[in-house]
PDB file of C-alpha atoms in Angstrom:
ATOM      1  CA  UNK N   8       0.000   0.000   0.000  1.00 75.00           C
ATOM      2  CA  UNK N   9       1.442   3.326  -1.096  1.00 82.00           C
ATOM      3  CA  UNK N  10       1.589   6.187   1.409  1.00 81.00           C
ATOM      4  CA  UNK N  11       0.285   9.611   0.428  1.00 79.00           C
ATOM      5  CA  UNK N  12       2.809  12.341  -0.352  1.00 81.00           C
ATOM      6  CA  UNK N  13       2.116  14.497   2.713  1.00 74.00           C
ATOM      7  CA  UNK N  14       4.451  17.291   1.625  1.00 77.00           C
ATOM      8  CA  UNK N  15       2.624  17.586  -1.697  1.00 77.00           C
ATOM      9  CA  UNK N  16      -0.745  17.536   0.063  1.00 72.00           C
ATOM     10  CA  UNK N  17       0.366  20.314   2.455  1.00 72.00           C
ATOM     11  CA  UNK N  18       1.689  22.370  -0.484  1.00 75.00           C
ATOM     12  CA  UNK N  19      -1.559  21.893  -2.427  1.00 73.00           C
ATOM     13  CA  UNK N  20      -3.621  22.909   0.618  1.00 71.00           C
ATOM     14  CA  UNK N  21      -1.434  26.000   1.108  1.00 72.00           C
ATOM     15  CA  UNK N  22      -1.786  27.012  -2.549  1.00 75.00           C
ATOM     16  CA  UNK N  23      -5.567  26.474  -2.411  1.00 71.00           C
ATOM     17  CA  UNK N  24      -5.843  28.596   0.722  1.00 69.00           C
ATOM     18  CA  UNK N  25      -3.718  31.387  -0.805  1.00 70.00           C
ATOM     19  CA  UNK N  26      -5.842  31.322  -3.982  1.00 68.00           C
ATOM     20  CA  UNK N  27      -9.006  31.630  -1.880  1.00 65.00           C
ATOM     21  CA  UNK N  28      -7.542  34.587   0.042  1.00 63.00           C
ATOM     22  CA  UNK N  29      -6.491  36.278  -3.217  1.00 62.00           C
ATOM     23  CA  UNK N  30     -10.008  35.843  -4.591  1.00 64.00           C
ATOM     24  CA  UNK N  31     -11.450  37.269  -1.379  1.00 62.00           C
ATOM     25  CA  UNK N  32      -9.124  40.286  -1.574  1.00 56.00           C
ATOM     26  CA  UNK N  33      -9.957  40.881  -5.251  1.00 56.00           C
ATOM     27  CA  UNK N  34     -13.691  40.859  -4.542  1.00 51.00           C
ATOM     28  CA  UNK N  35     -13.149  43.419  -1.817  1.00 48.00           C
ATOM     29  CA  UNK N  36     -15.046  41.189   0.602  1.00 38.00           C
ATOM     30  CA  UNK N  37     -12.720  41.912   3.484  1.00 41.00           C
ATOM     31  CA  UNK N  38     -12.619  45.442   4.852  1.00 42.00           C
ATOM     32  CA  UNK N  39      -9.442  45.964   6.784  1.00 38.00           C
ATOM     33  CA  UNK N  40      -9.060  48.255   9.758  1.00 40.00           C
ATOM     34  CA  UNK N  41      -5.961  50.182  10.666  1.00 49.00           C
ATOM     35  CA  UNK N  42      -3.208  51.535   8.529  1.00 61.00           C
ATOM     36  CA  UNK N  43      -0.175  49.953   6.980  1.00 82.00           C
ATOM     37  CA  UNK N  44       1.294  53.205   5.681  1.00 91.00           C
ATOM     38  CA  UNK N  45       4.976  52.731   4.872  1.00 94.00           C
ATOM     39  CA  UNK N  46       7.411  55.103   6.535  1.00 94.00           C
ATOM     40  CA  UNK N  47       8.976  57.823   4.378  1.00 94.00           C
ATOM     41  CA  UNK N  48      12.726  57.564   3.829  1.00 93.00           C
ATOM     42  CA  UNK N  49      14.906  60.285   2.385  1.00 92.00           C
ATOM     43  CA  UNK N  50      16.655  57.838   0.073  1.00 93.00           C
ATOM     44  CA  UNK N  51      16.701  57.223  -3.656  1.00 93.00           C
ATOM     45  CA  UNK N  52      14.269  54.616  -4.874  1.00 95.00           C
ATOM     46  CA  UNK N  53      16.014  51.270  -5.135  1.00 95.00           C
ATOM     47  CA  UNK N  54      16.993  48.085  -3.376  1.00 96.00           C
ATOM     48  CA  UNK N  55      18.920  48.071  -0.103  1.00 96.00           C
ATOM     49  CA  UNK N  56      19.511  45.695   2.801  1.00 96.00           C
ATOM     50  CA  UNK N  57      18.527  46.262   6.420  1.00 96.00           C
ATOM     51  CA  UNK N  58      19.073  44.304   9.631  1.00 97.00           C
ATOM     52  CA  UNK N  59      15.884  43.143  11.314  1.00 96.00           C
ATOM     53  CA  UNK N  60      15.138  41.638  14.701  1.00 96.00           C
ATOM     54  CA  UNK N  61      12.161  39.306  15.205  1.00 96.00           C
ATOM     55  CA  UNK N  62      10.576  38.955  18.633  1.00 96.00           C
ATOM     56  CA  UNK N  63       7.496  37.152  19.916  1.00 93.00           C
ATOM     57  CA  UNK N  64       5.823  33.904  19.009  1.00 87.00           C
ATOM     58  CA  UNK N  65       7.165  30.609  20.300  1.00 82.00           C
ATOM     59  CA  UNK N  66      10.794  31.492  19.673  1.00 84.00           C
ATOM     60  CA  UNK N  67      11.188  28.735  17.063  1.00 87.00           C
ATOM     61  CA  UNK N  68      10.521  30.928  14.016  1.00 90.00           C
ATOM     62  CA  UNK N  69      13.123  33.203  12.453  1.00 94.00           C
ATOM     63  CA  UNK N  70      13.399  35.639   9.585  1.00 96.00           C
ATOM     64  CA  UNK N  71      16.406  36.183   7.340  1.00 96.00           C
ATOM     65  CA  UNK N  72      18.525  39.150   8.312  1.00 95.00           C
ATOM     66  CA  UNK N  73      19.607  41.313   6.674  1.00 96.00           C
ATOM     67  CA  UNK N  74      16.426  41.578   4.646  1.00 96.00           C
ATOM     68  CA  UNK N  75      15.836  43.306   1.337  1.00 96.00           C
ATOM     69  CA  UNK N  76      14.616  46.875   1.849  1.00 97.00           C
ATOM     70  CA  UNK N  77      12.792  48.346  -1.141  1.00 96.00           C
ATOM     71  CA  UNK N  78      12.340  52.103  -1.452  1.00 96.00           C
ATOM     72  CA  UNK N  79       9.564  53.111  -3.851  1.00 96.00           C
ATOM     73  CA  UNK N  80       8.352  56.680  -4.125  1.00 95.00           C
ATOM     74  CA  UNK N  81      10.381  57.479  -1.015  1.00 95.00           C
ATOM     75  CA  UNK N  82       8.480  54.844   1.006  1.00 96.00           C
ATOM     76  CA  UNK N  83       9.962  51.752   2.699  1.00 96.00           C
ATOM     77  CA  UNK N  84       8.938  48.156   2.042  1.00 97.00           C
ATOM     78  CA  UNK N  85      10.697  44.975   3.145  1.00 97.00           C
ATOM     79  CA  UNK N  86      10.951  41.508   1.676  1.00 97.00           C
ATOM     80  CA  UNK N  87      10.657  39.183   4.690  1.00 96.00           C
ATOM     81  CA  UNK N  88      11.742  35.546   4.375  1.00 97.00           C
ATOM     82  CA  UNK N  89      10.620  33.227   7.162  1.00 96.00           C
ATOM     83  CA  UNK N  90      12.516  30.124   8.274  1.00 95.00           C
ATOM     84  CA  UNK N  91       9.507  28.011   7.309  1.00 93.00           C
ATOM     85  CA  UNK N  92       7.232  27.478   4.317  1.00 93.00           C
ATOM     86  CA  UNK N  93       4.179  27.268   6.592  1.00 91.00           C
ATOM     87  CA  UNK N  94       3.269  30.972   6.736  1.00 93.00           C
ATOM     88  CA  UNK N  95       0.349  31.755   4.454  1.00 92.00           C
ATOM     89  CA  UNK N  96      -0.308  35.419   5.239  1.00 95.00           C
ATOM     90  CA  UNK N  97       0.864  38.351   7.340  1.00 96.00           C
ATOM     91  CA  UNK N  98      -1.107  41.272   8.740  1.00 96.00           C
ATOM     92  CA  UNK N  99       0.269  44.736   9.332  1.00 95.00           C
ATOM     93  CA  UNK N 100      -2.078  47.404  10.690  1.00 91.00           C
ATOM     94  CA  UNK N 101      -5.009  45.088  10.034  1.00 88.00           C
ATOM     95  CA  UNK N 102      -4.147  44.721   6.343  1.00 93.00           C
ATOM     96  CA  UNK N 103      -3.457  41.225   4.986  1.00 94.00           C
ATOM     97  CA  UNK N 104      -0.400  40.444   2.826  1.00 95.00           C
ATOM     98  CA  UNK N 105       0.017  37.202   0.899  1.00 95.00           C
ATOM     99  CA  UNK N 106       3.305  35.476   0.073  1.00 95.00           C
ATOM    100  CA  UNK N 107       5.097  36.489  -3.115  1.00 95.00           C
ATOM    101  CA  UNK N 108       6.334  32.928  -3.692  1.00 93.00           C
ATOM    102  CA  UNK N 109       4.876  29.400  -3.765  1.00 88.00           C
ATOM    103  CA  UNK N 110       8.057  27.321  -3.336  1.00 92.00           C
ATOM    104  CA  UNK N 111      10.537  27.269  -0.462  1.00 93.00           C
ATOM    105  CA  UNK N 112      10.304  29.346   2.689  1.00 95.00           C
ATOM    106  CA  UNK N 113       7.463  31.864   2.880  1.00 95.00           C
ATOM    107  CA  UNK N 114       8.420  35.314   1.555  1.00 97.00           C
ATOM    108  CA  UNK N 115       6.314  38.456   1.958  1.00 97.00           C
ATOM    109  CA  UNK N 116       6.663  42.010   0.716  1.00 97.00           C
ATOM    110  CA  UNK N 117       5.318  44.275   3.442  1.00 97.00           C
ATOM    111  CA  UNK N 118       5.339  47.986   4.270  1.00 97.00           C
ATOM    112  CA  UNK N 119       7.802  49.123   6.928  1.00 97.00           C
ATOM    113  CA  UNK N 120       5.684  51.379   9.135  1.00 96.00           C
ATOM    114  CA  UNK N 121       8.419  52.382  11.605  1.00 95.00           C
ATOM    115  CA  UNK N 122      12.209  52.311  11.825  1.00 96.00           C
ATOM    116  CA  UNK N 123      14.272  51.639  14.970  1.00 96.00           C
ATOM    117  CA  UNK N 124      11.223  50.603  17.021  1.00 96.00           C
ATOM    118  CA  UNK N 125       9.192  47.387  17.199  1.00 96.00           C
ATOM    119  CA  UNK N 126       6.574  47.083  14.434  1.00 96.00           C
ATOM    120  CA  UNK N 127       3.618  44.842  15.311  1.00 96.00           C
ATOM    121  CA  UNK N 128       2.852  42.104  12.793  1.00 96.00           C
ATOM    122  CA  UNK N 129       0.714  38.993  12.767  1.00 96.00           C
ATOM    123  CA  UNK N 130       1.755  35.912  10.817  1.00 95.00           C
ATOM    124  CA  UNK N 131      -0.560  32.990  10.149  1.00 94.00           C
ATOM    125  CA  UNK N 132       1.080  29.572  10.273  1.00 91.00           C
ATOM    126  CA  UNK N 133      -0.252  26.176   9.276  1.00 87.00           C
ATOM    127  CA  UNK N 134       2.658  24.306  10.905  1.00 83.00           C
ATOM    128  CA  UNK N 135       0.497  23.111  13.799  1.00 78.00           C
ATOM    129  CA  UNK N 136      -2.171  21.537  11.599  1.00 79.00           C
ATOM    130  CA  UNK N 137      -4.897  24.146  11.896  1.00 86.00           C
ATOM    131  CA  UNK N 138      -3.978  27.713  10.952  1.00 89.00           C
ATOM    132  CA  UNK N 139      -2.920  29.937  13.866  1.00 90.00           C
ATOM    133  CA  UNK N 140      -2.274  33.673  13.885  1.00 93.00           C
ATOM    134  CA  UNK N 141       0.846  34.483  15.904  1.00 94.00           C
ATOM    135  CA  UNK N 142       1.843  37.973  17.057  1.00 95.00           C
ATOM    136  CA  UNK N 143       5.412  39.140  16.457  1.00 96.00           C
ATOM    137  CA  UNK N 144       7.356  42.372  16.294  1.00 96.00           C
ATOM    138  CA  UNK N 145       9.914  43.277  13.652  1.00 97.00           C
ATOM    139  CA  UNK N 146      12.489  45.985  14.334  1.00 97.00           C
ATOM    140  CA  UNK N 147      14.252  47.480  11.313  1.00 97.00           C
ATOM    141  CA  UNK N 148      17.590  49.129  12.126  1.00 96.00           C
ATOM    142  CA  UNK N 149      17.999  52.325  10.111  1.00 94.00           C
ATOM    143  CA  UNK N 150      21.707  52.457  10.971  1.00 94.00           C
ATOM    144  CA  UNK N 151      22.245  49.130   9.191  1.00 95.00           C
ATOM    145  CA  UNK N 152      20.835  50.138   5.793  1.00 95.00           C
ATOM    146  CA  UNK N 153      23.289  49.467   2.970  1.00 94.00           C
ATOM    147  CA  UNK N 154      22.944  49.521  -0.786  1.00 90.00           C
ATOM    148  CA  UNK N 155      22.423  46.206  -2.534  1.00 77.00           C
ATOM    149  CA  UNK N 156      25.481  44.751  -4.331  1.00 64.00           C
ATOM    150  CA  UNK N 157      26.253  46.497  -7.610  1.00 40.00           C
ATOM    151  CA  UNK N 158      25.717  44.358 -10.688  1.00 36.00           C
ATOM    152  CA  UNK N 159      27.302  44.439 -14.114  1.00 38.00           C
ATOM    153  CA  UNK N 160      25.482  44.316 -17.468  1.00 39.00           C
ATOM    154  CA  UNK N 161      25.098  40.522 -17.287  1.00 43.00           C
ATOM    155  CA  UNK N 162      23.523  40.780 -13.813  1.00 41.00           C
ATOM    156  CA  UNK N 163      26.560  39.324 -12.030  1.00 43.00           C
ATOM    157  CA  UNK N 164      27.363  41.028  -8.760  1.00 43.00           C
ATOM    158  CA  UNK N 165      30.850  42.285  -8.026  1.00 45.00           C
ATOM    159  CA  UNK N 166      30.939  39.859  -5.103  1.00 46.00           C
ATOM    160  CA  UNK N 167      29.956  37.028  -7.460  1.00 46.00           C
ATOM    161  CA  UNK N 168      32.773  37.945  -9.847  1.00 41.00           C
ATOM    162  CA  UNK N 169      35.331  37.905  -7.043  1.00 41.00           C
ATOM    163  CA  UNK N 170      34.114  34.557  -5.724  1.00 42.00           C
ATOM    164  CA  UNK N 171      34.209  33.126  -9.256  1.00 45.00           C
ATOM    165  CA  UNK N 172      37.824  34.225  -9.609  1.00 46.00           C
ATOM    166  CA  UNK N 173      38.697  32.664  -6.248  1.00 46.00           C
ATOM    167  CA  UNK N 174      37.019  29.364  -7.179  1.00 50.00           C
ATOM    168  CA  UNK N 175      38.709  29.348 -10.593  1.00 53.00           C
ATOM    169  CA  UNK N 176      42.084  30.137  -9.017  1.00 52.00           C
ATOM    170  CA  UNK N 177      41.630  27.349  -6.477  1.00 58.00           C
ATOM    171  CA  UNK N 178      40.731  24.897  -9.228  1.00 62.00           C
ATOM    172  CA  UNK N 179      43.850  25.834 -11.232  1.00 59.00           C
ATOM    173  CA  UNK N 180      46.044  25.451  -8.131  1.00 61.00           C
ATOM    174  CA  UNK N 181      44.529  22.038  -7.367  1.00 62.00           C
ATOM    175  CA  UNK N 182      45.090  20.903 -10.963  1.00 64.00           C
ATOM    176  CA  UNK N 183      48.746  22.045 -10.781  1.00 63.00           C
ATOM    177  CA  UNK N 184      49.264  20.036  -7.586  1.00 71.00           C
ATOM    178  CA  UNK N 185      47.737  16.912  -9.137  1.00 65.00           C
ATOM    179  CA  UNK N 186      49.955  17.241 -12.247  1.00 69.00           C
ATOM    180  CA  UNK N 187      53.033  17.725 -10.040  1.00 66.00           C
ATOM    181  CA  UNK N 188      52.156  14.613  -7.983  1.00 73.00           C
ATOM    182  CA  UNK N 189      51.596  12.486 -11.102  1.00 72.00           C
ATOM    183  CA  UNK N 190      54.921  13.586 -12.617  1.00 77.00           C
ATOM    184  CA  UNK N 191      56.711  12.916  -9.324  1.00 74.00           C
ATOM    185  CA  UNK N 192      55.214   9.418  -9.184  1.00 74.00           C
ATOM    186  CA  UNK N 193      56.206   8.777 -12.835  1.00 75.00           C
ATOM    187  CA  UNK N 194      59.820   9.732 -12.107  1.00 75.00           C
ATOM    188  CA  UNK N 195      59.970   7.179  -9.251  1.00 73.00           C
ATOM    189  CA  UNK N 196      58.755   4.382 -11.515  1.00 65.00           C
TER     190      UNK N 196
END
């Protein structure tokens, strides 16, 4: 007897739930209270990184830090990646945000409503079987904001170019050592 693919079933249920929430949002069925107005930043529009601190919940969840900070029209938004794929929506100021991905860990693009102080968020997780909303705070450190890595015309970052050179150089050095060892062994024979 073949066992069901539980991971695939969970993924299908998550996608179905997200589709239902998107349909609900499109119909305008849910009126949201509160405000999720992004904070104004005196920075050029673009992509940056920012350190974030997550507090609250059970202590088992985490978010990637630094996170991507997006500045659009002088307003701050963050791309939050959770340590789990089980988050199916977030709420900020009563407004619901759906994940921007369907594979891997849950990723959300949310407004940053305050810098250098805890920002209240709610994240809904399906990890415990039934969905549960969990309260967290995210603190975005304005002193940690840096520009995203510069990229060349092919979209390769400067850091990527340097690491490619290092890997290539290491490979050449390893090949030289192997050739030297083979020649040394041949001379002994």
